[in-house]
Amino acid sequence: MTTQTVPSAVSPAVPSAVSPAPAKAPPLRLFFTILHLAALGVLGGGVIGILAATFGTGLALLFVLGIGLLFLVGFVYALFGLGWFEIVRIRGLYGLDVPDLQPRRRQRPGFGGWLRSLGRQSIDGRMWRAVASFVIACIFGALVLRLFWALVFAAITIFAPLGTAETVSIPLAFGVGQVGVEWAVLVGILGVLAAAAGIIGLALLHRTISRALVVPNREAELTEQVRTTSAQREGAVRAADVERTRIERDLHDGVQPRLVSVGMTLGLAHQKIDDDPAAAKQLIGEAHTSTKAAITELRQLARGIHASVLDDRGLDAALSALASRSHIPVHLDVRLDGRCSRDAEAAVYFSIAESLTNAAKHSRASECRVIVRLREGGVLWARVEDNGMGGAQVQPGGGLDGISNRVLAAGGTFRLDSPQGGPTSLEVSVPCAS
């Protein structure tokens, strides 16, 4: 089975700025922060324990038929899920404009490409910072729970003089102390104030630490943007080079020989026009037929470079025209509300066009299905399926390589799934504002 994914080389660009939070957290946000910490104090220990057990089991069984590798792989994926959850939690709690944690997608096909992506994921600094934020929040949560019970006990101590006891037990860090009942009210009030101050202080400290860990700094943001731009530029250069090679090949293998044949036929007709007018007339007719065929090929070649209907009537109409010219039946399922940018529509259009061409030439498919959707978040998504023999692979300079480079240049992702025996499916996702 062949599954290949070509990413946009990087995760989506980090927002240019993060809205600064006010100097003092609103009371409601502070209250929700305390609730978050309390919940993590209850559940966080179990989550961290499961992760530690998974990692330890993986190391212990690493050399036992490789079973430990399964636990270590699961450990990496669990860390990613935990980091993703922490970023979503902090973003929702404090109203920050922070992007989701994105998985490291494979840049090369096959098992080796998957291992490389897994290795890059395991050392992803942003993931580890989010995990550190979660662990710190769990520690703070456990402290908040202890302070909460201390607050409740101190509040009860205030009413100790109403009873008959002469002394009151006060839990201390080093044991249990005894104070006279006449001091119970003062000790209780001080205990309530100290516990409440500790809870509020932990909540504010959590806010500061979590923002520092989760929110990317300006340097990381600029580095990410440069990496995105460099990857897209590289993809655009490769796409242009592949497209130029394709045009040269089509001209050299198709139109050029036909035009040479037309020239030779007209030359023969010129030689026979005086001695054998009938033969010359027949040759001129052949040249005329070849000229019309060459014009048709040039028109198809120009359509492969620029689809005018795409600009005039949009992607839906352009795909309908493309399906009508296909050599194999194509079932279209296009649902779009509005239009995307020219670059995004062009990338998806030419990806589908090249996929249909490959299906007609190589896959021995009897039918194709094309699905196009405009997904949430402004992403133009398309899927092309055929019932051919499968086994398609991305070859340097080939049609699939051109698709991946064009999609990469538009900031999108490309995924090919083509097991031996079929079927073959190709998915592309391109940001609508690319």
Coordinates of N, CA, C and O in Angstrom, one line a residue, residues 149-262:
W149 N -9.4 23.0 51.1 CA -9.8 22.3 52.4 C -9.3 23.1 53.6 O -9.9 23.1 54.7
A150 N -8.1 23.7 53.5 CA -7.6 24.5 54.6 C -8.5 25.7 54.8 O -8.8 26.1 56.0
L151 N -9.1 26.3 53.8 CA -10.0 27.4 53.9 C -11.3 26.9 54.6 O -11.8 27.6 55.5
V152 N -11.8 25.8 54.2 CA -13.0 25.2 54.8 C -12.8 25.0 56.3 O -13.6 25.3 57.1
F153 N -11.7 24.4 56.6 CA -11.4 24.1 58.0 C -11.2 25.4 58.8 O -11.7 25.5 60.0
A154 N -10.5 26.4 58.2 CA -10.4 27.7 58.9 C -11.7 28.3 59.1 O -12.0 29.0 60.2
A155 N -12.6 28.2 58.2 CA -13.9 28.8 58.3 C -14.7 28.2 59.4 O -15.4 28.8 60.2
I156 N -14.6 26.8 59.6 CA -15.2 26.1 60.6 C -14.6 26.5 62.0 O -15.3 26.6 63.0
T157 N -13.3 26.8 62.0 CA -12.6 27.1 63.3 C -13.2 28.4 63.8 O -13.2 28.6 65.1
I158 N -13.6 29.3 63.0 CA -14.1 30.6 63.4 C -15.3 30.4 64.4 O -15.5 31.2 65.4
F159 N -16.1 29.3 64.2 CA -17.3 29.1 65.0 C -17.0 28.2 66.2 O -17.9 27.7 66.9
A160 N -15.7 27.9 66.5 CA -15.3 27.0 67.6 C -15.8 27.5 68.9 O -16.2 26.7 69.8
P161 N -15.8 28.8 69.2 CA -16.2 29.3 70.5 C -17.7 29.0 70.8 O -18.1 29.0 72.0
L162 N -18.4 28.6 69.8 CA -19.8 28.3 70.1 C -20.0 26.9 70.7 O -21.0 26.5 71.2
G163 N -18.9 26.1 70.6 CA -18.9 24.8 71.2 C -18.5 24.8 72.7 O -18.3 25.8 73.3
T164 N -18.2 23.6 73.2 CA -17.8 23.5 74.6 C -16.3 23.1 74.8 O -15.8 23.1 75.9
A165 N -15.6 22.9 73.7 CA -14.2 22.5 73.8 C -13.4 23.7 74.2 O -13.7 24.9 73.9
E166 N -12.3 23.5 75.0 CA -11.5 24.5 75.5 C -10.3 24.8 74.5 O -9.7 25.9 74.6
T167 N -9.9 23.8 73.7 CA -8.9 24.0 72.7 C -9.3 23.6 71.3 O -10.3 22.9 71.2
V168 N -8.6 24.1 70.3 CA -9.0 23.8 68.9 C -7.7 23.3 68.2 O -6.7 23.8 68.4
S169 N -7.9 22.2 67.5 CA -6.8 21.6 66.7 C -6.6 22.4 65.4 O -7.6 22.6 64.7
I170 N -5.4 22.8 65.1 CA -5.0 23.5 63.9 C -4.0 22.7 63.1 O -2.9 22.4 63.6
P171 N -4.4 22.3 61.9 CA -3.4 21.5 61.1 C -2.3 22.4 60.6 O -2.5 23.5 60.1
L172 N -1.0 22.0 60.9 CA 0.1 22.8 60.5 C 1.0 21.9 59.5 O 0.7 20.7 59.3
A173 N 1.9 22.6 58.9 CA 2.8 21.8 57.9 C 3.5 20.7 58.6 O 3.8 19.7 57.9
F174 N 3.9 20.9 59.8 CA 4.8 19.9 60.5 C 4.0 19.1 61.5 O 4.5 18.3 62.3
G175 N 2.6 19.2 61.5 CA 1.8 18.4 62.4 C 0.5 19.1 62.7 O 0.0 19.9 61.9
V176 N 0.0 18.8 63.9 CA -1.2 19.4 64.4 C -1.0 20.2 65.6 O -0.4 19.7 66.6
G177 N -1.4 21.5 65.7 CA -1.2 22.3 66.8 C -2.5 22.6 67.6 O -3.6 22.4 67.1
Q178 N -2.4 23.0 68.8 CA -3.5 23.3 69.7 C -3.5 24.7 70.1 O -2.5 25.3 70.5
V179 N -4.6 25.4 69.9 CA -4.8 26.8 70.4 C -6.0 26.9 71.3 O -6.9 26.1 71.1
G180 N -6.0 27.9 72.1 CA -7.1 28.1 73.0 C -8.3 28.5 72.2 O -8.2 29.2 71.2
V181 N -9.5 28.2 72.8 CA -10.7 28.5 72.0 C -10.9 30.1 71.9 O -11.5 30.5 71.0
E182 N -10.2 30.8 72.8 CA -10.4 32.3 72.7 C -9.6 32.9 71.5 O -9.9 34.0 71.1
W183 N -8.7 32.1 71.0 CA -7.9 32.5 69.8 C -8.5 31.9 68.5 O -8.0 32.2 67.4
A184 N -9.5 31.1 68.6 CA -10.1 30.4 67.5 C -10.6 31.3 66.4 O -10.3 31.1 65.2
V185 N -11.3 32.4 66.8 CA -11.8 33.3 65.8 C -10.7 34.0 65.0 O -10.7 34.1 63.8
L186 N -9.7 34.5 65.7 CA -8.6 35.2 65.0 C -7.8 34.2 64.1 O -7.5 34.6 62.9
V187 N -7.5 33.0 64.7 CA -6.8 32.1 63.8 C -7.6 31.6 62.6 O -7.1 31.5 61.5
G188 N -8.9 31.5 62.8 CA -9.8 31.1 61.7 C -9.8 32.1 60.6 O -9.7 31.8 59.4
I189 N -10.0 33.4 61.0 CA -10.0 34.5 60.0 C -8.7 34.6 59.3 O -8.7 34.7 58.0
L190 N -7.6 34.5 60.0 CA -6.3 34.5 59.3 C -6.1 33.3 58.4 O -5.5 33.5 57.3
G191 N -6.6 32.2 58.8 CA -6.5 31.0 58.0 C -7.3 31.1 56.7 O -6.8 30.8 55.6
V192 N -8.5 31.7 56.8 CA -9.3 31.9 55.6 C -8.7 32.9 54.7 O -8.6 32.6 53.5
L193 N -8.1 34.0 55.2 CA -7.5 35.0 54.4 C -6.2 34.4 53.7 O -6.0 34.6 52.5
A194 N -5.4 33.6 54.5 CA -4.2 33.0 53.9 C -4.5 32.0 52.8 O -3.9 32.0 51.8
A195 N -5.5 31.1 53.1 CA -5.9 30.1 52.1 C -6.5 30.8 50.8 O -6.1 30.4 49.7
A196 N -7.3 31.8 51.0 CA -7.9 32.5 49.8 C -6.8 33.2 49.0 O -6.8 33.1 47.8
A197 N -5.9 33.8 49.8 CA -4.8 34.5 49.1 C -3.9 33.5 48.3 O -3.4 33.8 47.2
G198 N -3.7 32.3 48.9 CA -2.9 31.3 48.2 C -3.6 30.8 47.0 O -2.9 30.6 45.9
I199 N -4.9 30.6 47.1 CA -5.6 30.1 45.9 C -5.6 31.1 44.8 O -5.3 30.8 43.6
I200 N -5.9 32.4 45.1 CA -5.8 33.5 44.1 C -4.4 33.6 43.5 O -4.2 33.8 42.3
G201 N -3.4 33.6 44.4 CA -2.1 33.7 43.9 C -1.7 32.6 43.0 O -1.0 32.9 42.0
L202 N -2.1 31.4 43.3 CA -1.8 30.3 42.3 C -2.5 30.4 41.0 O -1.9 30.1 39.9
A203 N -3.7 30.9 41.0 CA -4.4 31.2 39.8 C -3.8 32.2 38.9 O -3.6 32.1 37.7
L204 N -3.3 33.3 39.6 CA -2.6 34.4 38.8 C -1.3 33.9 38.3 O -0.9 34.2 37.2
L205 N -0.6 33.1 39.1 CA 0.7 32.6 38.7 C 0.6 31.6 37.6 O 1.4 31.6 36.6
H206 N -0.5 30.8 37.6 CA -0.8 29.9 36.5 C -1.0 30.7 35.2 O -0.6 30.3 34.1
R207 N -1.8 31.8 35.3 CA -2.0 32.6 34.1 C -0.7 33.1 33.5 O -0.5 33.0 32.3
T208 N 0.2 33.6 34.3 CA 1.4 34.1 33.8 C 2.3 33.0 33.2 O 2.8 33.2 32.1
I209 N 2.4 31.9 33.9 CA 3.3 30.8 33.4 C 2.7 30.2 32.1 O 3.4 29.9 31.2
S210 N 1.4 29.9 32.1 CA 0.8 29.3 31.0 C 0.9 30.1 29.7 O 1.2 29.7 28.6
R211 N 0.7 31.5 29.9 CA 0.8 32.4 28.8 C 2.3 32.4 28.2 O 2.5 32.4 27.0
A212 N 3.2 32.3 29.2 CA 4.6 32.3 28.7 C 5.0 31.1 28.0 O 5.8 31.1 27.1
L213 N 4.4 29.9 28.4 CA 4.7 28.7 27.7 C 4.0 28.4 26.5 O 4.5 27.9 25.5
V214 N 2.7 28.8 26.4 CA 1.8 28.5 25.3 C 1.9 29.5 24.2 O 1.9 29.2 23.0
V215 N 2.0 30.8 24.5 CA 2.0 31.8 23.5 C 3.4 31.9 22.9 O 4.3 32.1 23.6
P216 N 3.5 31.8 21.6 CA 4.8 31.9 20.9 C 5.3 33.3 21.0 O 4.6 34.3 20.9
N217 N 6.7 33.4 21.2 CA 7.3 34.7 21.2 C 7.5 35.3 19.8 O 7.3 34.6 18.8
R218 N 7.9 36.5 19.7 CA 8.0 37.2 18.4 C 9.1 36.5 17.5 O 8.9 36.4 16.3
E219 N 10.1 36.1 18.2 CA 11.2 35.4 17.4 C 10.8 34.1 16.8 O 11.0 33.9 15.6
A220 N 10.0 33.3 17.6 CA 9.5 32.1 17.0 C 8.5 32.3 15.9 O 8.5 31.6 14.9
E221 N 7.7 33.4 16.1 CA 6.7 33.7 15.1 C 7.4 34.1 13.8 O 7.0 33.6 12.7
L222 N 8.4 34.9 13.8 CA 9.1 35.3 12.6 C 9.8 34.1 12.0 O 9.8 34.0 10.7
T223 N 10.4 33.3 12.8 CA 11.1 32.1 12.3 C 10.1 31.2 11.5 O 10.4 30.7 10.4
E224 N 8.9 31.0 12.1 CA 7.9 30.2 11.5 C 7.4 30.8 10.2 O 7.2 30.1 9.1
Q225 N 7.2 32.1 10.1 CA 6.8 32.8 8.9 C 7.9 32.7 7.8 O 7.5 32.4 6.6
V226 N 9.1 32.8 8.2 CA 10.2 32.7 7.2 C 10.2 31.2 6.7 O 10.4 31.0 5.4
R227 N 10.1 30.3 7.5 CA 10.1 28.9 7.1 C 8.9 28.6 6.2 O 9.0 27.9 5.2
T228 N 7.7 29.2 6.5 CA 6.6 29.0 5.6 C 6.8 29.6 4.2 O 6.6 29.0 3.2
T229 N 7.3 30.8 4.2 CA 7.6 31.5 3.0 C 8.6 30.8 2.1 O 8.5 30.6 0.9
S230 N 9.7 30.3 2.8 CA 10.7 29.6 2.1 C 10.2 28.3 1.4 O 10.5 28.0 0.3
A231 N 9.4 27.6 2.2 CA 8.9 26.3 1.7 C 7.9 26.6 0.5 O 7.9 25.8 -0.5
Q232 N 7.1 27.6 0.6 CA 6.2 27.9 -0.5 C 6.9 28.3 -1.7 O 6.5 28.0 -2.8
R233 N 7.9 29.1 -1.5 CA 8.7 29.6 -2.6 C 9.4 28.4 -3.3 O 9.4 28.3 -4.6
E234 N 10.0 27.5 -2.5 CA 10.6 26.3 -3.1 C 9.6 25.5 -3.9 O 9.9 25.0 -4.9
G235 N 8.4 25.3 -3.3 CA 7.4 24.6 -4.0 C 7.0 25.2 -5.3 O 6.7 24.6 -6.3
A236 N 6.9 26.6 -5.3 CA 6.5 27.3 -6.5 C 7.6 27.1 -7.6 O 7.3 27.0 -8.8
V237 N 8.8 27.2 -7.2 CA 9.9 27.0 -8.2 C 9.9 25.6 -8.8 O 10.0 25.4 -10.0
R238 N 9.7 24.6 -7.9 CA 9.7 23.2 -8.4 C 8.4 23.0 -9.3 O 8.5 22.3 -10.3
A239 N 7.3 23.6 -8.9 CA 6.1 23.5 -9.7 C 6.3 24.1 -11.1 O 5.9 23.6 -12.1
A240 N 6.9 25.3 -11.1 CA 7.1 25.9 -12.4 C 8.1 25.1 -13.3 O 7.9 25.0 -14.5
D241 N 9.1 24.5 -12.6 CA 10.0 23.7 -13.4 C 9.4 22.4 -14.0 O 9.6 22.1 -15.1
V242 N 8.5 21.8 -13.1 CA 7.8 20.6 -13.6 C 6.8 21.0 -14.7 O 6.7 20.3 -15.7
E243 N 6.2 22.1 -14.6 CA 5.2 22.6 -15.6 C 6.0 22.9 -16.9 O 5.5 22.6 -18.0
R244 N 7.1 23.5 -16.8 CA 7.9 23.8 -18.0 C 8.3 22.6 -18.7 O 8.2 22.4 -19.9
T245 N 8.8 21.6 -17.9 CA 9.2 20.3 -18.5 C 8.0 19.6 -19.2 O 8.1 19.0 -20.3
R246 N 6.8 19.7 -18.6 CA 5.6 19.1 -19.2 C 5.3 19.7 -20.5 O 4.9 19.1 -21.5
I247 N 5.3 21.1 -20.5 CA 5.0 21.8 -21.8 C 6.0 21.4 -22.9 O 5.6 21.2 -24.0
E248 N 7.3 21.4 -22.5 CA 8.3 21.1 -23.5 C 8.1 19.6 -24.1 O 8.2 19.4 -25.3
R249 N 7.7 18.7 -23.2 CA 7.5 17.3 -23.6 C 6.3 17.2 -24.5 O 6.3 16.6 -25.5
D250 N 5.2 18.0 -24.1 CA 4.0 17.9 -25.0 C 4.2 18.5 -26.3 O 3.7 18.0 -27.4
L251 N 5.0 19.6 -26.4 CA 5.3 20.2 -27.7 C 6.2 19.3 -28.5 O 6.0 19.2 -29.7
H252 N 7.2 18.7 -27.8 CA 8.2 17.9 -28.6 C 7.5 16.6 -29.1 O 7.8 16.2 -30.2
D253 N 6.7 16.0 -28.2 CA 6.1 14.7 -28.6 C 4.8 14.8 -29.4 O 4.4 13.9 -30.1
G254 N 4.1 16.0 -29.4 CA 2.8 16.1 -30.0 C 2.8 17.1 -31.1 O 2.8 16.7 -32.3
V255 N 2.8 18.4 -30.8 CA 2.6 19.4 -31.8 C 3.7 19.5 -32.7 O 3.5 19.7 -34.0
Q256 N 5.0 19.5 -32.2 CA 6.1 19.7 -33.1 C 6.2 18.6 -34.2 O 6.3 19.0 -35.4
P257 N 6.1 17.3 -34.0 CA 6.1 16.3 -35.1 C 5.0 16.5 -36.0 O 5.2 16.3 -37.3
R258 N 3.8 16.9 -35.5 CA 2.7 17.1 -36.4 C 2.9 18.3 -37.4 O 2.6 18.3 -38.6
L259 N 3.5 19.4 -36.8 CA 3.8 20.5 -37.7 C 4.9 20.2 -38.7 O 4.9 20.7 -39.8
V260 N 5.9 19.4 -38.3 CA 6.9 19.0 -39.2 C 6.3 18.2 -40.3 O 6.7 18.3 -41.5
S261 N 5.4 17.3 -40.0 CA 4.7 16.5 -41.0 C 3.9 17.4 -41.9 O 3.9 17.1 -43.1
V262 N 3.3 18.4 -41.4 CA 2.5 19.3 -42.3 C 3.5 20.0 -43.3 O 3.2 20.2 -44.5

